[in-house]
Short mmCIF file of C-alpha atoms and ligand atoms in Angstrom, two decimals:
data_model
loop_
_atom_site.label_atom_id
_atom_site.label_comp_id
_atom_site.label_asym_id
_atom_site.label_seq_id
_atom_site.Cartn_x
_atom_site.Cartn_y
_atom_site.Cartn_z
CA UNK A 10 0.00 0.00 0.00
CA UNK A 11 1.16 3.61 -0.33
CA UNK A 12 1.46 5.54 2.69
CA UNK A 13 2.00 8.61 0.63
CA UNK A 14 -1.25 8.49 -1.33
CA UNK A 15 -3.27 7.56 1.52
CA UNK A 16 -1.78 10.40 3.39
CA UNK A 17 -2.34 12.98 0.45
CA UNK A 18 -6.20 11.40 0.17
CA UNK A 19 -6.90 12.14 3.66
CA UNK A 20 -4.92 15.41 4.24
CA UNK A 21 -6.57 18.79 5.54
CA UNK A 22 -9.59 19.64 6.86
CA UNK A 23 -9.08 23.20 5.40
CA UNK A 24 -6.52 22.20 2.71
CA UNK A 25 -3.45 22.12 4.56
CA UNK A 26 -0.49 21.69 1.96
CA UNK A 27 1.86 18.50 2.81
CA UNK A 28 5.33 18.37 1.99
CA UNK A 29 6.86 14.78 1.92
CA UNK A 30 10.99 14.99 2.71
CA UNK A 31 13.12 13.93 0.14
CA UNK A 32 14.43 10.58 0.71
CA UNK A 33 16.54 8.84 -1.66
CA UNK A 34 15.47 5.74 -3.49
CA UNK A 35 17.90 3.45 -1.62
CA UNK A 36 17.28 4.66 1.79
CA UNK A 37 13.05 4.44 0.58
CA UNK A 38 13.51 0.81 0.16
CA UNK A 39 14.77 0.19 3.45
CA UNK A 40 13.20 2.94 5.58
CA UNK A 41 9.55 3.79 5.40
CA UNK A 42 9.18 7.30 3.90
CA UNK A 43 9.63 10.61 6.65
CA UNK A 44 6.42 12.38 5.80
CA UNK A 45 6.66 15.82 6.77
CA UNK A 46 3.45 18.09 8.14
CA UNK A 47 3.81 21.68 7.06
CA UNK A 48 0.38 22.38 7.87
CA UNK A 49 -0.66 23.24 11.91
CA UNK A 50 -4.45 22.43 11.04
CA UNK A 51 -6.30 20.13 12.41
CA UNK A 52 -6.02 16.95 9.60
CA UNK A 53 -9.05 14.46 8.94
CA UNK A 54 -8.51 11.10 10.77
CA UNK A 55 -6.50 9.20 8.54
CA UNK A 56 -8.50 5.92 7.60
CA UNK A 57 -6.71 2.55 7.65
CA UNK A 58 -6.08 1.14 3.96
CA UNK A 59 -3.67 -2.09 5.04
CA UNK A 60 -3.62 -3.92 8.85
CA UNK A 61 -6.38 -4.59 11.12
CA UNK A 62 -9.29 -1.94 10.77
CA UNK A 63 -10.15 0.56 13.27
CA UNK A 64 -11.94 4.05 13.56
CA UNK A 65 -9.58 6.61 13.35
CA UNK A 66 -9.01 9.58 15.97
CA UNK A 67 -8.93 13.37 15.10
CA UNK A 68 -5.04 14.73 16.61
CA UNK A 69 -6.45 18.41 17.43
CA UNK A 70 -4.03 20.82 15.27
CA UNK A 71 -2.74 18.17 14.43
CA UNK A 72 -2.23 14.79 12.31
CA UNK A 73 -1.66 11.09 11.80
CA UNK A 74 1.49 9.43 10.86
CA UNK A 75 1.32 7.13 7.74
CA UNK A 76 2.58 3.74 7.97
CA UNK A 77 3.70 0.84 5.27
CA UNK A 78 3.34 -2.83 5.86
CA UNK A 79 6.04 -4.58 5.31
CA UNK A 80 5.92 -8.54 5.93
CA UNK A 81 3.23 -8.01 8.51
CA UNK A 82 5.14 -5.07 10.28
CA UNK A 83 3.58 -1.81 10.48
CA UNK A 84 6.87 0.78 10.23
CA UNK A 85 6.92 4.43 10.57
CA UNK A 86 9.31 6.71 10.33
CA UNK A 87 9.78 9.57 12.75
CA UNK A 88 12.25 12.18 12.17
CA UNK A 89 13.32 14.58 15.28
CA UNK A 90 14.07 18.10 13.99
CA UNK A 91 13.91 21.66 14.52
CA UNK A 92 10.58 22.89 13.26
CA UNK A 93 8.71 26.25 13.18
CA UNK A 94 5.18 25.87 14.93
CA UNK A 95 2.55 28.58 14.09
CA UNK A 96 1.25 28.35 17.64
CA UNK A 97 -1.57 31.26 16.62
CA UNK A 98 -2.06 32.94 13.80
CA UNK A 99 0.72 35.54 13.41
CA UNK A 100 3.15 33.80 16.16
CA UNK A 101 5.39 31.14 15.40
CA UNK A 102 7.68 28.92 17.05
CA UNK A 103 11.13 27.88 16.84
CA UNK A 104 10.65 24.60 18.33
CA UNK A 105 12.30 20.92 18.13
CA UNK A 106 9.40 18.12 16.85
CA UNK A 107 8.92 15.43 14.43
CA UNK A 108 8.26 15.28 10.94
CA UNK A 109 7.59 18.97 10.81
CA UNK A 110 5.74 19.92 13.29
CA UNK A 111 5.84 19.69 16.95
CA UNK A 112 4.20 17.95 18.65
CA UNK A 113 5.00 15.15 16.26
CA UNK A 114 2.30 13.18 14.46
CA UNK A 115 0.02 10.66 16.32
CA UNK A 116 0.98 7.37 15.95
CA UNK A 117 -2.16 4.76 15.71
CA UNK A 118 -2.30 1.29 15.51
CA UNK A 119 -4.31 -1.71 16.39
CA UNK A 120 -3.89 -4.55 19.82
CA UNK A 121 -1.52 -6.73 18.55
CA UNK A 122 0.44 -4.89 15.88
CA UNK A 123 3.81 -5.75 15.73
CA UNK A 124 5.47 -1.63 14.94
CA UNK A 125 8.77 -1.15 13.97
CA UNK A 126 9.61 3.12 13.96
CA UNK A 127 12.72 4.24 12.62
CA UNK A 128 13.87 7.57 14.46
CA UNK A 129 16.42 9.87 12.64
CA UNK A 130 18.03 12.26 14.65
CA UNK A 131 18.75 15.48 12.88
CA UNK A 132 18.61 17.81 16.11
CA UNK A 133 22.00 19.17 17.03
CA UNK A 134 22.30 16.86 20.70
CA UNK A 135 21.61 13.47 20.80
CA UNK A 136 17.66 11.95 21.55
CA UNK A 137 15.74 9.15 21.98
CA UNK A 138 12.50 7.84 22.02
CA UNK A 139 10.55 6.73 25.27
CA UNK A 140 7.09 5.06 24.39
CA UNK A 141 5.31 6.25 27.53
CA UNK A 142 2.79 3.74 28.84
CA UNK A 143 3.77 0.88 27.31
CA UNK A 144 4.10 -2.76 27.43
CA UNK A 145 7.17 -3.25 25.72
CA UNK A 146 10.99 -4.60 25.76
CA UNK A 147 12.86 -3.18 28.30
CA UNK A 148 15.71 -2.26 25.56
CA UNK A 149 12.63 -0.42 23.50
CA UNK A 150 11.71 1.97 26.61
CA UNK A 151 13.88 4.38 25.05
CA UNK A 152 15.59 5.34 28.44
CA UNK A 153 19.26 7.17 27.06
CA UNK A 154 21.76 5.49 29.07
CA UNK A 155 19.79 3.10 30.69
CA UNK A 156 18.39 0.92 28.28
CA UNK A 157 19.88 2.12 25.05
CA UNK A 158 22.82 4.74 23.70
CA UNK A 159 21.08 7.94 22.91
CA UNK A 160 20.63 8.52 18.77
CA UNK A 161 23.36 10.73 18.14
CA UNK A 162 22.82 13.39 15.28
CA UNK A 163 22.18 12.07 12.08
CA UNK A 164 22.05 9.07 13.47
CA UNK A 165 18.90 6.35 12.98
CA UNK A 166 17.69 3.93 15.49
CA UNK A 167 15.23 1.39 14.75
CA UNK A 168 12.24 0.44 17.69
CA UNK A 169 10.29 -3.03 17.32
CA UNK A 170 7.91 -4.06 19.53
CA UNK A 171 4.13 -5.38 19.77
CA UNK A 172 1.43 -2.90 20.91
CA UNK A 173 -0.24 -5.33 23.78
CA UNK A 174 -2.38 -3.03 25.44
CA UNK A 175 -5.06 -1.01 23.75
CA UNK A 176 -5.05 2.86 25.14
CA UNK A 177 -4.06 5.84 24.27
CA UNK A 178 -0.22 6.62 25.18
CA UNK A 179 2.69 9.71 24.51
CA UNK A 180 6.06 9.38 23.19
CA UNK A 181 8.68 11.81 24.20
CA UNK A 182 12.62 11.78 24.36
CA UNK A 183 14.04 10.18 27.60
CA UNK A 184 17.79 12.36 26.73
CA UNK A 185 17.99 15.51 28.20
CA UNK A 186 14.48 16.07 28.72
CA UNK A 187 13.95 19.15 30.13
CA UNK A 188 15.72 21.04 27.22
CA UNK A 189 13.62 18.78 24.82
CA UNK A 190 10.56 18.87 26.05
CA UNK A 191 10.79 22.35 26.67
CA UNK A 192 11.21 22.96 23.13
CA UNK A 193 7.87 20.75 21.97
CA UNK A 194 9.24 17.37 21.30
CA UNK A 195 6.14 14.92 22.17
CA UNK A 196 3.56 13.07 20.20
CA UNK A 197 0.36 10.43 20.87
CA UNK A 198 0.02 7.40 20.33
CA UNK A 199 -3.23 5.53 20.16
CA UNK A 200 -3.58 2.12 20.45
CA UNK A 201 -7.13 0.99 18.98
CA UNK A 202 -8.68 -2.49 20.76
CA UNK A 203 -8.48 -5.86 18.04
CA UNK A 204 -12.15 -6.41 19.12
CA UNK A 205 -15.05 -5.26 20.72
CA UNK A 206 -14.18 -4.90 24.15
CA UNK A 207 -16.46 -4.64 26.79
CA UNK A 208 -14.40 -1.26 28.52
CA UNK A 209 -13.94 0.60 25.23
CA UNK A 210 -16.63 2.03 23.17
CA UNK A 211 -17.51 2.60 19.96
CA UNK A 212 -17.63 6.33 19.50
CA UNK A 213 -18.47 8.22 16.72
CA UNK A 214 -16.35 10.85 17.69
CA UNK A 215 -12.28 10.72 18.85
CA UNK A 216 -10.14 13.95 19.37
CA UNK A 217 -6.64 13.67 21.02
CA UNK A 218 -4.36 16.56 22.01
CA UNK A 219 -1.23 16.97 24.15
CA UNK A 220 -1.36 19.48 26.77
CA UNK A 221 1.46 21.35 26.57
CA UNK A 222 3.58 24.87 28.03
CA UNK A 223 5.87 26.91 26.75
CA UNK A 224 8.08 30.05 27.90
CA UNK A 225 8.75 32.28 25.23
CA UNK A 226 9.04 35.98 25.52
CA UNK A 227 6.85 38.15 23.83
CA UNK A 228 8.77 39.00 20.16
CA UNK A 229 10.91 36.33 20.35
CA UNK A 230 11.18 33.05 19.12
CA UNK A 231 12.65 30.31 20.35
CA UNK A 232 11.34 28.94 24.27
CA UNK A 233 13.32 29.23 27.47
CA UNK A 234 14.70 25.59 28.18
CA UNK A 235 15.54 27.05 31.78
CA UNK A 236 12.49 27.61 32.70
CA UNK A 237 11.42 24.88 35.72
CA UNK A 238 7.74 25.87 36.22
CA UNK A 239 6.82 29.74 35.27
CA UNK A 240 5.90 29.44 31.70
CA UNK A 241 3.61 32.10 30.02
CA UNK A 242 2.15 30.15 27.22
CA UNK A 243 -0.47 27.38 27.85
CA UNK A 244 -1.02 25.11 25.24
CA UNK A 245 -2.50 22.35 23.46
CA UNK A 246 -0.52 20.57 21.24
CA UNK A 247 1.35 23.58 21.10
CA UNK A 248 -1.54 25.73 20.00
CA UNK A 249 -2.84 28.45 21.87
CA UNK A 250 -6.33 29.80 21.89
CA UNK A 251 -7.55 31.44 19.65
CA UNK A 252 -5.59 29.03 17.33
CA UNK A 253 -6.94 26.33 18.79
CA UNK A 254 -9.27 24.21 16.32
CA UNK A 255 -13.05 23.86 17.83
CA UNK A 256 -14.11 20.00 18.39
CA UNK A 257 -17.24 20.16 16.25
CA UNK A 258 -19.55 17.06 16.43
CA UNK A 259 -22.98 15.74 15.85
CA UNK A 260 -25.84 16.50 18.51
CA UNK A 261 -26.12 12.66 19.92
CA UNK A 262 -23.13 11.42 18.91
CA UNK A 263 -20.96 9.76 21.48
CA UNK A 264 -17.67 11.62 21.71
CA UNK A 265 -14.33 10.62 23.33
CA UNK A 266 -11.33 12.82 23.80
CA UNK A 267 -8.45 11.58 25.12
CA UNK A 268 -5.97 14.31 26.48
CA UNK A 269 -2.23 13.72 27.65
CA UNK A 270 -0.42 15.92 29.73
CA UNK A 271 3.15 16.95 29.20
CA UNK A 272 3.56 19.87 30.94
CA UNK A 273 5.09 20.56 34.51
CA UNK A 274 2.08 21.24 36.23
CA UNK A 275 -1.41 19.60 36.48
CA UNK A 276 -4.31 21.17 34.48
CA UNK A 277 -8.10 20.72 35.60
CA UNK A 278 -9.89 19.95 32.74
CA UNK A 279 -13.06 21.42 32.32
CA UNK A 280 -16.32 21.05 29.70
CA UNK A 281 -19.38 23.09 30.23
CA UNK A 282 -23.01 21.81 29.45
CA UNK A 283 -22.42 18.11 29.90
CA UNK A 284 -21.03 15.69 32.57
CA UNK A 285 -18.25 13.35 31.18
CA UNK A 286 -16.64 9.96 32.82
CA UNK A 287 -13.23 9.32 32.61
CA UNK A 288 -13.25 5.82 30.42
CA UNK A 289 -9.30 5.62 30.58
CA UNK A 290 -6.23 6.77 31.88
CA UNK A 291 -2.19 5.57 31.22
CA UNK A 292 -3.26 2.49 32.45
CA UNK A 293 -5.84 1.30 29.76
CA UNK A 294 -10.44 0.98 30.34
CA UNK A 295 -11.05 2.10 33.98
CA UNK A 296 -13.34 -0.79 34.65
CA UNK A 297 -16.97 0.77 34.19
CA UNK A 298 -18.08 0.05 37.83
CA UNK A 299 -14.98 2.40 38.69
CA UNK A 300 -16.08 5.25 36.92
CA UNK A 301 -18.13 8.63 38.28
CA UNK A 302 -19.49 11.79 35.99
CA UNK A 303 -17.93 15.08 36.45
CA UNK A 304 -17.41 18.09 34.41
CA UNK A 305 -13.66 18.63 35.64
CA UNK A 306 -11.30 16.06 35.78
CA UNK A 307 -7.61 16.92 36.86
CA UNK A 308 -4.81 15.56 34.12
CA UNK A 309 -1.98 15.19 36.60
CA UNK A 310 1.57 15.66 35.01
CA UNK A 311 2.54 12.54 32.79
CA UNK A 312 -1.14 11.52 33.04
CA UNK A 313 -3.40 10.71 30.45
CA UNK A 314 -6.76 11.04 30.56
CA UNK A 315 -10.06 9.99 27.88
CA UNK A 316 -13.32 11.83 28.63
CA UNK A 317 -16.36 10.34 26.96
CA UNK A 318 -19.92 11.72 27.13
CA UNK A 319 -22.73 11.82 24.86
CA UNK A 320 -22.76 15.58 23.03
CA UNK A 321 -26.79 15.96 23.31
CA UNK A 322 -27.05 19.63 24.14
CA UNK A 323 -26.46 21.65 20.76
CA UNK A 324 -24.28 25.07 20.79
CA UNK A 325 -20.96 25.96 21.36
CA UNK A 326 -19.63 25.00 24.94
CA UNK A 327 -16.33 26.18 26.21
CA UNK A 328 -13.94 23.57 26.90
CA UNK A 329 -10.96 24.78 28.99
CA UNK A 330 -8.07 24.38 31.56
CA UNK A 331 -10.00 25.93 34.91
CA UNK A 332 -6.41 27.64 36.27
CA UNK A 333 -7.63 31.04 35.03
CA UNK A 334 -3.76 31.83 34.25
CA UNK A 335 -3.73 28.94 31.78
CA UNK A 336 -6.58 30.80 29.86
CA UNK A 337 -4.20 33.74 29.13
CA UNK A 338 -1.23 34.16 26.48
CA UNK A 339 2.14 35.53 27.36
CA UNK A 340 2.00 38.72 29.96
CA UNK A 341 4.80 39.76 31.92
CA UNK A 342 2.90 39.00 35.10
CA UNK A 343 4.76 40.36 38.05
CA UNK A 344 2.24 42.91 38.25
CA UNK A 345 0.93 44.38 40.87
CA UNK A 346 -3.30 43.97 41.28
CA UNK A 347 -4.82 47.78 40.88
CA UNK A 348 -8.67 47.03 41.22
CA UNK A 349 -10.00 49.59 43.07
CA UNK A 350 -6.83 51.58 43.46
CA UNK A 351 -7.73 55.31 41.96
CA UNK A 352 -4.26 56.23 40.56
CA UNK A 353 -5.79 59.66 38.41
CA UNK A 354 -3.44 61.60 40.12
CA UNK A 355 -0.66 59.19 39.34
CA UNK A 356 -1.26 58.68 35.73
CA UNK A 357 -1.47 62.68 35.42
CA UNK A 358 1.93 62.97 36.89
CA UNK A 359 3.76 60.14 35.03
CA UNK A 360 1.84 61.53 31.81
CA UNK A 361 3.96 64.96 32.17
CA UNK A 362 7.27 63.05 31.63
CA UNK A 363 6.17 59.79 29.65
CA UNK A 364 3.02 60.81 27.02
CA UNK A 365 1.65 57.85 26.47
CA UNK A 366 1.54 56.55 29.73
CA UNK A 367 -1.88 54.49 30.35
CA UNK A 368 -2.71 52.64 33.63
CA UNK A 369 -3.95 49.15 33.58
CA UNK A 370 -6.29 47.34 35.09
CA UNK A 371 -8.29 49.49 37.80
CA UNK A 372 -11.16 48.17 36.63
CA UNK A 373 -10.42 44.42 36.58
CA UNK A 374 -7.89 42.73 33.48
CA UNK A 375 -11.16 42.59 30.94
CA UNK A 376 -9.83 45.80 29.39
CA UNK A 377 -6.84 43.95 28.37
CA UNK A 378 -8.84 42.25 25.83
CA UNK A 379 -10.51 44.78 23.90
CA UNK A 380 -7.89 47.41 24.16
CA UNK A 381 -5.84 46.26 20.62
CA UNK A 382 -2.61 47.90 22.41
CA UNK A 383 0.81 47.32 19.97
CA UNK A 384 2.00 44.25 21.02
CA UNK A 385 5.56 43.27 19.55
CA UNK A 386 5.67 41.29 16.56
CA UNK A 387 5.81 37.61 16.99
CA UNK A 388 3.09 36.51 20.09
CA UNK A 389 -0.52 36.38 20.71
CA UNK A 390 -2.35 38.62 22.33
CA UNK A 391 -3.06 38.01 26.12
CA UNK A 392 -6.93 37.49 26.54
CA UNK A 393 -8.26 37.61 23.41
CA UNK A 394 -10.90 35.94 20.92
CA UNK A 395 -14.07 37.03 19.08
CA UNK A 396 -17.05 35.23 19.56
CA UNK A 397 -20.31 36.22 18.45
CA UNK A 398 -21.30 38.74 21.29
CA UNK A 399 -18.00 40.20 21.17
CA UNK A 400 -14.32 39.31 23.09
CA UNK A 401 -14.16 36.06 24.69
CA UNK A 402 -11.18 37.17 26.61
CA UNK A 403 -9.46 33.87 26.53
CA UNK A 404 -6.05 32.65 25.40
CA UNK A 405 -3.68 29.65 26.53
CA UNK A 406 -5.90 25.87 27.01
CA UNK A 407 -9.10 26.92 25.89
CA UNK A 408 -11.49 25.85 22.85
CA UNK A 409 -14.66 25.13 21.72
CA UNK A 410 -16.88 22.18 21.68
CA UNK A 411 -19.95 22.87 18.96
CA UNK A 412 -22.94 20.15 18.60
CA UNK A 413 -24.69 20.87 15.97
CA UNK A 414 -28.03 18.68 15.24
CA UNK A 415 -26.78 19.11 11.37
CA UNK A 416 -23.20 18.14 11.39
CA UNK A 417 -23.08 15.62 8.63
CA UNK A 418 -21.78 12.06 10.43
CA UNK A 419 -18.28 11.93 10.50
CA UNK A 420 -17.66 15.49 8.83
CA UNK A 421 -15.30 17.42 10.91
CA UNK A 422 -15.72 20.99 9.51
CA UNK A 423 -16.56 24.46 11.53
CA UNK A 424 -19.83 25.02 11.31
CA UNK A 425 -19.80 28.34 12.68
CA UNK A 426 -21.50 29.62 15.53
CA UNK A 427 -24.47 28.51 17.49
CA UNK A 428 -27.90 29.80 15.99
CA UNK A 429 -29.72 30.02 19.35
CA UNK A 430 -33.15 29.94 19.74
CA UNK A 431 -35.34 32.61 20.44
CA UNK A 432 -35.81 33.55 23.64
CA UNK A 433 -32.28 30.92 24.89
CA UNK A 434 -30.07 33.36 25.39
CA UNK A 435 -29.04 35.57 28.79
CA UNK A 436 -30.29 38.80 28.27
CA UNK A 437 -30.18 42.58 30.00
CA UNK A 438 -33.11 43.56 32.52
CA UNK A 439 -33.96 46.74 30.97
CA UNK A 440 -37.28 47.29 33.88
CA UNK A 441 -37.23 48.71 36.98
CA UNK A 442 -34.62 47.87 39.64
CA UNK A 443 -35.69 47.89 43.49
CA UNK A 444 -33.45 49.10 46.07
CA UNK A 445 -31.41 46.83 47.52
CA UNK A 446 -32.38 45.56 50.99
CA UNK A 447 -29.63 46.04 53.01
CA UNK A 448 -29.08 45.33 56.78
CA UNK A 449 -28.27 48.49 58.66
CA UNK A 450 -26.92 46.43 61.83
CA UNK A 451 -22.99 47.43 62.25
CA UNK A 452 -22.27 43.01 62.06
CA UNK A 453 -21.21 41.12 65.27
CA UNK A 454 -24.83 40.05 65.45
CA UNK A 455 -24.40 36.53 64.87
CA UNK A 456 -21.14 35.92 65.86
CA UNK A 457 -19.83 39.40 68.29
CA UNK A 458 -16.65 39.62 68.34
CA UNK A 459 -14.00 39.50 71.14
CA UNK A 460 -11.85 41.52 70.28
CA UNK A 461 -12.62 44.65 69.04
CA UNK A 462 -9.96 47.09 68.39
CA UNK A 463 -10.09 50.27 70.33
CA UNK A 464 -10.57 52.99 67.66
CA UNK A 465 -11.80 52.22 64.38
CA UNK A 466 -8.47 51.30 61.92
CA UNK A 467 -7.95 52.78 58.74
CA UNK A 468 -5.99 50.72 56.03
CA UNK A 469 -4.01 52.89 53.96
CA UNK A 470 -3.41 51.77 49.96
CA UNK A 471 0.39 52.49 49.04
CA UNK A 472 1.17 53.20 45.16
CA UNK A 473 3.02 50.32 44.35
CA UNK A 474 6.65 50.71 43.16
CA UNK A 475 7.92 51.92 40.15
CA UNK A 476 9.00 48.81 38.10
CA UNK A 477 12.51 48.41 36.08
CA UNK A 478 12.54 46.56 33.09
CA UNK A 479 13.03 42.91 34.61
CA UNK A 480 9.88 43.32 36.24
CA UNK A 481 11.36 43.31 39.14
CA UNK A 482 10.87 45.94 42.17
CA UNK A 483 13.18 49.52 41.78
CA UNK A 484 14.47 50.10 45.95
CU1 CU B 529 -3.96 24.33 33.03
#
């Protein structure tokens, strides 16, 4: 069968172009092809032409990895790289992946397989290749140093083992890790059951997405690899809102969406308008007797998660991290909080010597969104987002989730936004407004006090401090 063509067949959603690397006709015989992903769109689930059939998933900004049979072995061919990630339109990435983009392409196959995946290092330091989650060879754990040498540059290893376990799984290098992960290199890997099996649905819908974070300063490129646990860009699959693709399914159709975390720091995940079980984590089908409904479910770092619920309430739900900072793009954030602080006087002042001076965020952050300041040339804006009543005031691990009672079966395309029904949606009281009630006892009545100071205390506000450029405090 040809990988290639199958690939090309089932390629973009939206027309994303493909470029395949050039490979010579020698090293094509004996390695599978590297297809390369130019495209950060979300690609249509690539459908099984050769091997054991299986229903697809949908990688969200993301895509499948083709695969050739050779004498029963399914073999892919990854290719570690630098690559640049549009991680929103108008801000790319200088980041390390696989096969073009990072995070690589998800790799699917079916209980049983036997998968051979030949890795070719072209990053400047050495890699390898740890198959998290799997039941595997100890020598195929990809462990540098442990249980193999690392791939040097321009070096190729080869991987061979059988998928045992159906479940959904990451790969990620296991050779200086911090720098590499830092810089994006991660991928999924699905593992699709042989049979029906009592633990695993059928769905008719199946996204998968890395969570993952980033720390790269507004206008520039390339990510901190430094950075332990302060990063300012929230992502999945290295996407940030609004360039995150919306999950758009069929009203009634069973959904599944199976979400891996790679990031140094756990993210609650959070859909609104319907309660979802977790079906599966790392370890394979949570036994159904084990399982609860929620409509949060904490991804714990290194954890994988799969959130199935039936998508029966039409319109267009937000689907989110719930830390509120993960919902924002890159800020400087050693800020100081100003609600309620009156600075007039202050702004007048500082306006005599610097014209343009403007004070943020008296009124709460929500200006931030609408207020289209310059912001330098390569990052997204902070809270940001247009939805149909205006800014959504979101960035970072945030999307939407559209049912639609006429999304064709199967067709993963935008359809817009929700058409709501008359008379469905929150609107302003425009009658008369009573005064409020309010209590004029001075408190203490339920629960007096024992310790009352003297003489009433007055808390007094201080400016805060001018700020040098590092953010940091001027003494
Ligand atoms: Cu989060």
């Amino acid at each position: 069968m040809n990988a290639r063509r199958e690939f090309f067949k089932a390629a973009g959603l939206a027309g994303g172009a493909v470029a395949a690397a050039a490979v010579s006709r020698v090293a094509l015989a004996a390695l599978p092809e590297a297809v390369s992903q130019s495209s950060a769109q979300t690609m249509a689930p690539l459908l099984p032409e050769s091997g054991r059939p299986y229903n697809p998933v949908v990688t969200l900004n993301g895509w499948t990895l083709p695969w050739r049979m050779r004498q029963g072995v399914k073999e892919f061919h990854l290719v570690a790289e630098p690559v640049v990630r549009e991680m929103a339109p108008g801000f790319k990435a200088h980041l390390w992946g696989y096969n073009g983009q990072s995070p690589g392409p998800t790799i699917e196959v079916v209980e049983g397989d036997r998968v051979r995946i030949f890795v070719t290092n072209r990053l400047p330091e050495h890699t390898s290749v740890h198959w998290h989650g799997q039941r595997l060879p100890n020598g195929m754990d990809g462990v540098s140093g442990l249980t193999q040498p690392s791939i040097q540059p321009g070096k190729t290893f080869v991987y061979e083992f059988v998928a045992r376990r159906a479940g959904t799984f990451m790969y990620h290098p296991h050779a200086d890790e911090m720098t590499q992960m830092a810089m994006g290199m991660m991928g999924m890997w699905i593992t699709h059951p042989k049979a029906p099996h009592p633990w695993i649905a059928e769905v008719q819908r199946d996204f998968c997405f890395l969570l993952n974070a980033y720390d790269i300063d507004p206008g520039s490129y390339t990510p901190k690899t430094m950075t332990m646990l302060d990063f300012n860009l929230w992502s999945w699959n290295s996407r940030v809102f609004p360039g995150i693709d919306s999950l758009n399914v069929r009203q009634h159709d069973k959904v599944r969406i199976r979400v891996g975390n790679l990031t140094m720091t756990n993210h609650p995940i959070h859909l609104h308008g319907h309660e979802f079980q977790v079906t599966g984590t790392d370890g394979g089908a949570t036994p159904p007797g084990a399982r609860w409904s929620e409509v949060t479910t904490d991804v714990a770092v290194g954890q994988m998660r799969q959130l199935e619920f039936v998508a029966d309430e039409p319109g267009d739900w937000a689907f989110h991290c719930h830390k509120s900072h993960h919902t924002m793009n890159a800020m400087g954030h050693n800020v100081p909080t100003l609600i309620g602080v009156d600075h007039r006087g202050l702004a007048k002042q500082i306006g005599q010597l610097i014209p343009d001076y403007m004070v943020m965020g008296e009124r709460g952050m929500a200006d931030m969104g609408e207020m289209d300041m310059p912001i330098p040339d390569n990052t997204a804006p902070m809270m940001t987002g247009q939805g149909p009543f205006g800014g959504v005031e979101m960035g970072g691990m945030f999307s939407v989730l559209k049912v639609r009672k006429d999304q064709p079966h199967g067709n993963y395309q935008d359809p817009g936004w929700y058409q709501h029904p008359t008379g469905t949606v929150a609107y302003e009281w425009t009658g008369a407004l009573a005064a409020p009630a309010r209590s004029q006892s001075g408190g203490a009545a339920a629960m007096p006090s024992g310790n009352m100071p003297a003489a009433e205390v007055e808390v007094q506000v201080r400016k805060p401090p001018a700020r040098s450029p590092s953010g940091h405090a001027e003494h």
